[in-house]
């Protein structure tokens, strides 16, 4: 991805950081609370360039070797900490390494920067180890934590970080930026699948995302219409692009909830028990919300060894209109 295009929805944050740095009031620790794919890591990298740029009058200039090395994640005074390989967690050894790194004298005679992303992947032991560094940060140290769910971090860590919030941009802003950063592409269709997450879209193959999105929708409609076999479809989904397909599943369910709310189908449903009425809803709202939760759970546990095909098949069976299984409000 080109590092040149600035996401314009982050200008308030970059201005605030630049002003704090100019007054020598930059905090030791920042917590960037981002909407998924909203640009938290981009902002963290920008902050690192701010303090490691070699053009002090114009920092971050974006063009000097300091800025370029930060963007390539190869700056000797920058440590970038993320889950390793297939792990979903940041482990204590990684935090200890980071602390040791930050304690060394900077190569460039200035700042040392540590970026932890996603910081909500710090496991309990790693978070405790990080606390020591946050309590007594070495001078001229900048620690940047990027998280989509900071509530998963201990309060002791949160209270020691200055928080910056990155909201999801408007669709038009995302599209403008994606065109600038990545050129032409089916960005609208990719964002329909990924949500308002332009940085995620920029790192993807938008054509493939759009294609998987269309395929997933077709499968789900066919399942809901009783026109395809849940076993075969579950096996097919489990074989490729499962995380993306599960995201599509979640979107599809959420859309059904919205449609039901708009049409008033759920209101009728609450008043009169049998819901399979004129609205064409095939599941009640409780079922839909339950399914959304279960799809999310499956997405969150994809690294746990289990038979994904079987788990998925069970979910698919719930949307198949199998004679009378789902046509009554329980309880
Ligand atoms: Zn620079």
PDB file of C-alpha atoms in Angstrom, residues 15-172:
ATOM      1  CA  UNK A  15      -2.911  17.932  14.234  1.00  0.00           C
ATOM      2  CA  UNK A  16      -3.346  17.236  17.949  1.00  0.00           C
ATOM      3  CA  UNK A  17      -0.228  15.035  18.013  1.00  0.00           C
ATOM      4  CA  UNK A  18       1.865  17.526  16.045  1.00  0.00           C
ATOM      5  CA  UNK A  19       0.821  20.360  18.362  1.00  0.00           C
ATOM      6  CA  UNK A  20       1.661  18.320  21.485  1.00  0.00           C
ATOM      7  CA  UNK A  21       5.032  17.349  20.023  1.00  0.00           C
ATOM      8  CA  UNK A  22       5.838  20.959  19.115  1.00  0.00           C
ATOM      9  CA  UNK A  23       5.161  22.009  22.729  1.00  0.00           C
ATOM     10  CA  UNK A  24       7.189  19.020  24.016  1.00  0.00           C
ATOM     11  CA  UNK A  25       3.984  17.718  25.605  1.00  0.00           C
ATOM     12  CA  UNK A  26       3.752  14.428  23.790  1.00  0.00           C
ATOM     13  CA  UNK A  27       2.670  11.764  26.309  1.00  0.00           C
ATOM     14  CA  UNK A  28       4.798   8.647  26.850  1.00  0.00           C
ATOM     15  CA  UNK A  29       1.927   6.375  25.990  1.00  0.00           C
ATOM     16  CA  UNK A  30      -0.929   6.687  23.524  1.00  0.00           C
ATOM     17  CA  UNK A  31      -3.884   4.405  23.159  1.00  0.00           C
ATOM     18  CA  UNK A  32      -5.467   4.609  19.732  1.00  0.00           C
ATOM     19  CA  UNK A  33      -9.012   3.283  19.979  1.00  0.00           C
ATOM     20  CA  UNK A  34      -9.959   2.579  16.401  1.00  0.00           C
ATOM     21  CA  UNK A  35     -13.022   1.417  14.577  1.00  0.00           C
ATOM     22  CA  UNK A  36     -11.839  -1.788  12.816  1.00  0.00           C
ATOM     23  CA  UNK A  37      -9.886  -0.878   9.688  1.00  0.00           C
ATOM     24  CA  UNK A  38     -10.315   2.831  10.417  1.00  0.00           C
ATOM     25  CA  UNK A  39      -6.589   3.611  10.334  1.00  0.00           C
ATOM     26  CA  UNK A  40      -5.261   3.070  13.860  1.00  0.00           C
ATOM     27  CA  UNK A  41      -2.008   1.531  12.635  1.00  0.00           C
ATOM     28  CA  UNK A  42      -1.638   4.237  10.031  1.00  0.00           C
ATOM     29  CA  UNK A  43      -1.918   6.830  12.807  1.00  0.00           C
ATOM     30  CA  UNK A  44       0.558   4.928  15.000  1.00  0.00           C
ATOM     31  CA  UNK A  45       3.042   4.883  12.132  1.00  0.00           C
ATOM     32  CA  UNK A  46       2.412   8.594  11.568  1.00  0.00           C
ATOM     33  CA  UNK A  47       3.174   9.313  15.247  1.00  0.00           C
ATOM     34  CA  UNK A  48       6.410   7.305  14.978  1.00  0.00           C
ATOM     35  CA  UNK A  49       7.394   9.312  11.890  1.00  0.00           C
ATOM     36  CA  UNK A  50       6.590  12.511  13.794  1.00  0.00           C
ATOM     37  CA  UNK A  51       9.244  11.782  16.432  1.00  0.00           C
ATOM     38  CA  UNK A  52      11.769   9.958  14.209  1.00  0.00           C
ATOM     39  CA  UNK A  53      11.694  12.295  11.175  1.00  0.00           C
ATOM     40  CA  UNK A  54      15.023  13.860  10.276  1.00  0.00           C
ATOM     41  CA  UNK A  55      13.436  17.119   9.133  1.00  0.00           C
ATOM     42  CA  UNK A  56      12.572  18.616  12.500  1.00  0.00           C
ATOM     43  CA  UNK A  57      10.960  21.696  10.962  1.00  0.00           C
ATOM     44  CA  UNK A  58       8.605  19.662   8.805  1.00  0.00           C
ATOM     45  CA  UNK A  59       8.059  16.492  10.829  1.00  0.00           C
ATOM     46  CA  UNK A  60       6.820  14.149   9.669  1.00  0.00           C
ATOM     47  CA  UNK A  61       8.043  15.023   6.193  1.00  0.00           C
ATOM     48  CA  UNK A  62       7.234  11.545   4.884  1.00  0.00           C
ATOM     49  CA  UNK A  63      10.243  11.657   2.572  1.00  0.00           C
ATOM     50  CA  UNK A  64      13.412  11.433   4.698  1.00  0.00           C
ATOM     51  CA  UNK A  65      15.109   8.085   5.480  1.00  0.00           C
ATOM     52  CA  UNK A  66      13.688   8.245   9.015  1.00  0.00           C
ATOM     53  CA  UNK A  67      10.098   8.462   7.796  1.00  0.00           C
ATOM     54  CA  UNK A  68      10.663   5.898   5.045  1.00  0.00           C
ATOM     55  CA  UNK A  69      12.174   3.378   7.474  1.00  0.00           C
ATOM     56  CA  UNK A  70       9.291   3.785   9.897  1.00  0.00           C
ATOM     57  CA  UNK A  71       6.813   3.082   7.104  1.00  0.00           C
ATOM     58  CA  UNK A  72       8.835   0.024   6.048  1.00  0.00           C
ATOM     59  CA  UNK A  73       8.907  -0.994   9.747  1.00  0.00           C
ATOM     60  CA  UNK A  74      12.691  -1.175   9.539  1.00  0.00           C
ATOM     61  CA  UNK A  75      13.699   1.771  11.685  1.00  0.00           C
ATOM     62  CA  UNK A  76      16.271   0.758  14.337  1.00  0.00           C
ATOM     63  CA  UNK A  77      14.499   2.926  16.938  1.00  0.00           C
ATOM     64  CA  UNK A  78      11.062   1.483  16.247  1.00  0.00           C
ATOM     65  CA  UNK A  79       9.806  -1.807  17.655  1.00  0.00           C
ATOM     66  CA  UNK A  80       6.591  -3.117  16.137  1.00  0.00           C
ATOM     67  CA  UNK A  81       4.869  -5.756  18.289  1.00  0.00           C
ATOM     68  CA  UNK A  82       2.051  -7.929  16.916  1.00  0.00           C
ATOM     69  CA  UNK A  83       0.898 -11.522  17.436  1.00  0.00           C
ATOM     70  CA  UNK A  84       3.428 -13.906  15.886  1.00  0.00           C
ATOM     71  CA  UNK A  85       2.506 -16.254  13.092  1.00  0.00           C
ATOM     72  CA  UNK A  86      -0.798 -18.007  13.732  1.00  0.00           C
ATOM     73  CA  UNK A  87      -1.122 -16.829  17.312  1.00  0.00           C
ATOM     74  CA  UNK A  88      -3.921 -14.480  18.250  1.00  0.00           C
ATOM     75  CA  UNK A  89      -2.067 -13.321  21.352  1.00  0.00           C
ATOM     76  CA  UNK A  90       0.849 -11.072  22.136  1.00  0.00           C
ATOM     77  CA  UNK A  91       2.945 -12.978  24.629  1.00  0.00           C
ATOM     78  CA  UNK A  92       5.007 -11.909  27.624  1.00  0.00           C
ATOM     79  CA  UNK A  93       8.353 -12.649  25.894  1.00  0.00           C
ATOM     80  CA  UNK A  94       7.465 -10.130  23.198  1.00  0.00           C
ATOM     81  CA  UNK A  95       6.721  -7.438  25.779  1.00  0.00           C
ATOM     82  CA  UNK A  96       9.953  -8.183  27.652  1.00  0.00           C
ATOM     83  CA  UNK A  97      11.887  -7.863  24.400  1.00  0.00           C
ATOM     84  CA  UNK A  98      10.168  -4.563  23.723  1.00  0.00           C
ATOM     85  CA  UNK A  99      10.998  -3.261  27.213  1.00  0.00           C
ATOM     86  CA  UNK A 100      14.655  -4.224  26.763  1.00  0.00           C
ATOM     87  CA  UNK A 101      14.688  -2.542  23.365  1.00  0.00           C
ATOM     88  CA  UNK A 102      13.193   0.691  24.721  1.00  0.00           C
ATOM     89  CA  UNK A 103      15.729   0.763  27.559  1.00  0.00           C
ATOM     90  CA  UNK A 104      18.629   0.951  25.082  1.00  0.00           C
ATOM     91  CA  UNK A 105      19.994   4.273  23.867  1.00  0.00           C
ATOM     92  CA  UNK A 106      18.393   5.382  20.641  1.00  0.00           C
ATOM     93  CA  UNK A 107      20.424   4.851  17.466  1.00  0.00           C
ATOM     94  CA  UNK A 108      19.501   8.276  16.163  1.00  0.00           C
ATOM     95  CA  UNK A 109      20.054  10.106  19.444  1.00  0.00           C
ATOM     96  CA  UNK A 110      16.354  10.866  19.782  1.00  0.00           C
ATOM     97  CA  UNK A 111      13.188   8.939  20.463  1.00  0.00           C
ATOM     98  CA  UNK A 112      12.554   5.230  20.803  1.00  0.00           C
ATOM     99  CA  UNK A 113       9.126   4.086  19.727  1.00  0.00           C
ATOM    100  CA  UNK A 114       7.158   0.923  20.456  1.00  0.00           C
ATOM    101  CA  UNK A 115       3.933   0.150  18.616  1.00  0.00           C
ATOM    102  CA  UNK A 116       1.726  -2.629  19.994  1.00  0.00           C
ATOM    103  CA  UNK A 117      -1.050  -3.738  17.677  1.00  0.00           C
ATOM    104  CA  UNK A 118      -3.619  -5.018  18.214  1.00  0.00           C
ATOM    105  CA  UNK A 119      -3.034  -4.205  21.876  1.00  0.00           C
ATOM    106  CA  UNK A 120      -6.222  -6.040  22.845  1.00  0.00           C
ATOM    107  CA  UNK A 121      -4.293  -9.181  21.855  1.00  0.00           C
ATOM    108  CA  UNK A 122      -1.953  -8.757  24.850  1.00  0.00           C
ATOM    109  CA  UNK A 123      -2.573 -11.716  27.082  1.00  0.00           C
ATOM    110  CA  UNK A 124      -2.835 -11.213  30.830  1.00  0.00           C
ATOM    111  CA  UNK A 125       0.840 -11.889  31.543  1.00  0.00           C
ATOM    112  CA  UNK A 126       1.990  -9.682  28.686  1.00  0.00           C
ATOM    113  CA  UNK A 127      -0.259  -6.855  29.898  1.00  0.00           C
ATOM    114  CA  UNK A 128       1.203  -7.115  33.396  1.00  0.00           C
ATOM    115  CA  UNK A 129       4.723  -6.993  31.997  1.00  0.00           C
ATOM    116  CA  UNK A 130       3.835  -3.929  29.932  1.00  0.00           C
ATOM    117  CA  UNK A 131       2.556  -2.168  33.019  1.00  0.00           C
ATOM    118  CA  UNK A 132       6.103  -1.938  34.404  1.00  0.00           C
ATOM    119  CA  UNK A 133       7.262  -0.040  31.312  1.00  0.00           C
ATOM    120  CA  UNK A 134       4.207   2.220  31.450  1.00  0.00           C
ATOM    121  CA  UNK A 135       4.830   3.029  35.112  1.00  0.00           C
ATOM    122  CA  UNK A 136       8.445   4.029  34.576  1.00  0.00           C
ATOM    123  CA  UNK A 137       8.895   4.888  30.911  1.00  0.00           C
ATOM    124  CA  UNK A 138      12.466   5.648  29.838  1.00  0.00           C
ATOM    125  CA  UNK A 139      12.926   9.275  28.766  1.00  0.00           C
ATOM    126  CA  UNK A 140      12.053  10.095  25.139  1.00  0.00           C
ATOM    127  CA  UNK A 141       9.995   6.977  24.723  1.00  0.00           C
ATOM    128  CA  UNK A 142       6.734   6.809  22.810  1.00  0.00           C
ATOM    129  CA  UNK A 143       4.561   3.752  23.261  1.00  0.00           C
ATOM    130  CA  UNK A 144       1.552   3.482  20.979  1.00  0.00           C
ATOM    131  CA  UNK A 145      -1.146   0.894  21.631  1.00  0.00           C
ATOM    132  CA  UNK A 146      -3.703   0.303  18.891  1.00  0.00           C
ATOM    133  CA  UNK A 147      -6.918  -1.442  19.891  1.00  0.00           C
ATOM    134  CA  UNK A 148     -10.423  -1.943  18.592  1.00  0.00           C
ATOM    135  CA  UNK A 149     -11.648  -3.209  21.968  1.00  0.00           C
ATOM    136  CA  UNK A 150      -9.654  -1.391  24.661  1.00  0.00           C
ATOM    137  CA  UNK A 151     -12.126  -2.626  27.288  1.00  0.00           C
ATOM    138  CA  UNK A 152     -10.283  -5.943  27.048  1.00  0.00           C
ATOM    139  CA  UNK A 153      -7.184  -4.279  28.502  1.00  0.00           C
ATOM    140  CA  UNK A 154      -6.654  -3.902  32.261  1.00  0.00           C
ATOM    141  CA  UNK A 155      -7.775  -0.552  33.707  1.00  0.00           C
ATOM    142  CA  UNK A 156      -4.245  -0.070  35.068  1.00  0.00           C
ATOM    143  CA  UNK A 157      -2.960   0.076  31.494  1.00  0.00           C
ATOM    144  CA  UNK A 158      -5.780   2.242  30.160  1.00  0.00           C
ATOM    145  CA  UNK A 159      -5.291   4.817  32.914  1.00  0.00           C
ATOM    146  CA  UNK A 160      -1.649   5.321  31.909  1.00  0.00           C
ATOM    147  CA  UNK A 161      -2.327   6.017  28.249  1.00  0.00           C
ATOM    148  CA  UNK A 162      -3.663   9.128  26.602  1.00  0.00           C
ATOM    149  CA  UNK A 163      -6.529   8.070  24.391  1.00  0.00           C
ATOM    150  CA  UNK A 164      -7.090   8.996  20.751  1.00  0.00           C
ATOM    151  CA  UNK A 165     -10.291   7.837  19.096  1.00  0.00           C
ATOM    152  CA  UNK A 166     -10.472   6.914  15.423  1.00  0.00           C
ATOM    153  CA  UNK A 167     -14.032   6.590  14.168  1.00  0.00           C
ATOM    154  CA  UNK A 168     -15.050   4.793  10.999  1.00  0.00           C
ATOM    155  CA  UNK A 169     -14.961   7.266   8.115  1.00  0.00           C
ATOM    156  CA  UNK A 170     -17.897   8.108   5.874  1.00  0.00           C
ATOM    157  CA  UNK A 171     -18.237   5.896   2.808  1.00  0.00           C
ATOM    158  CA  UNK A 172     -17.348   8.787   0.472  1.00  0.00           C
TER     159      UNK A 172
END
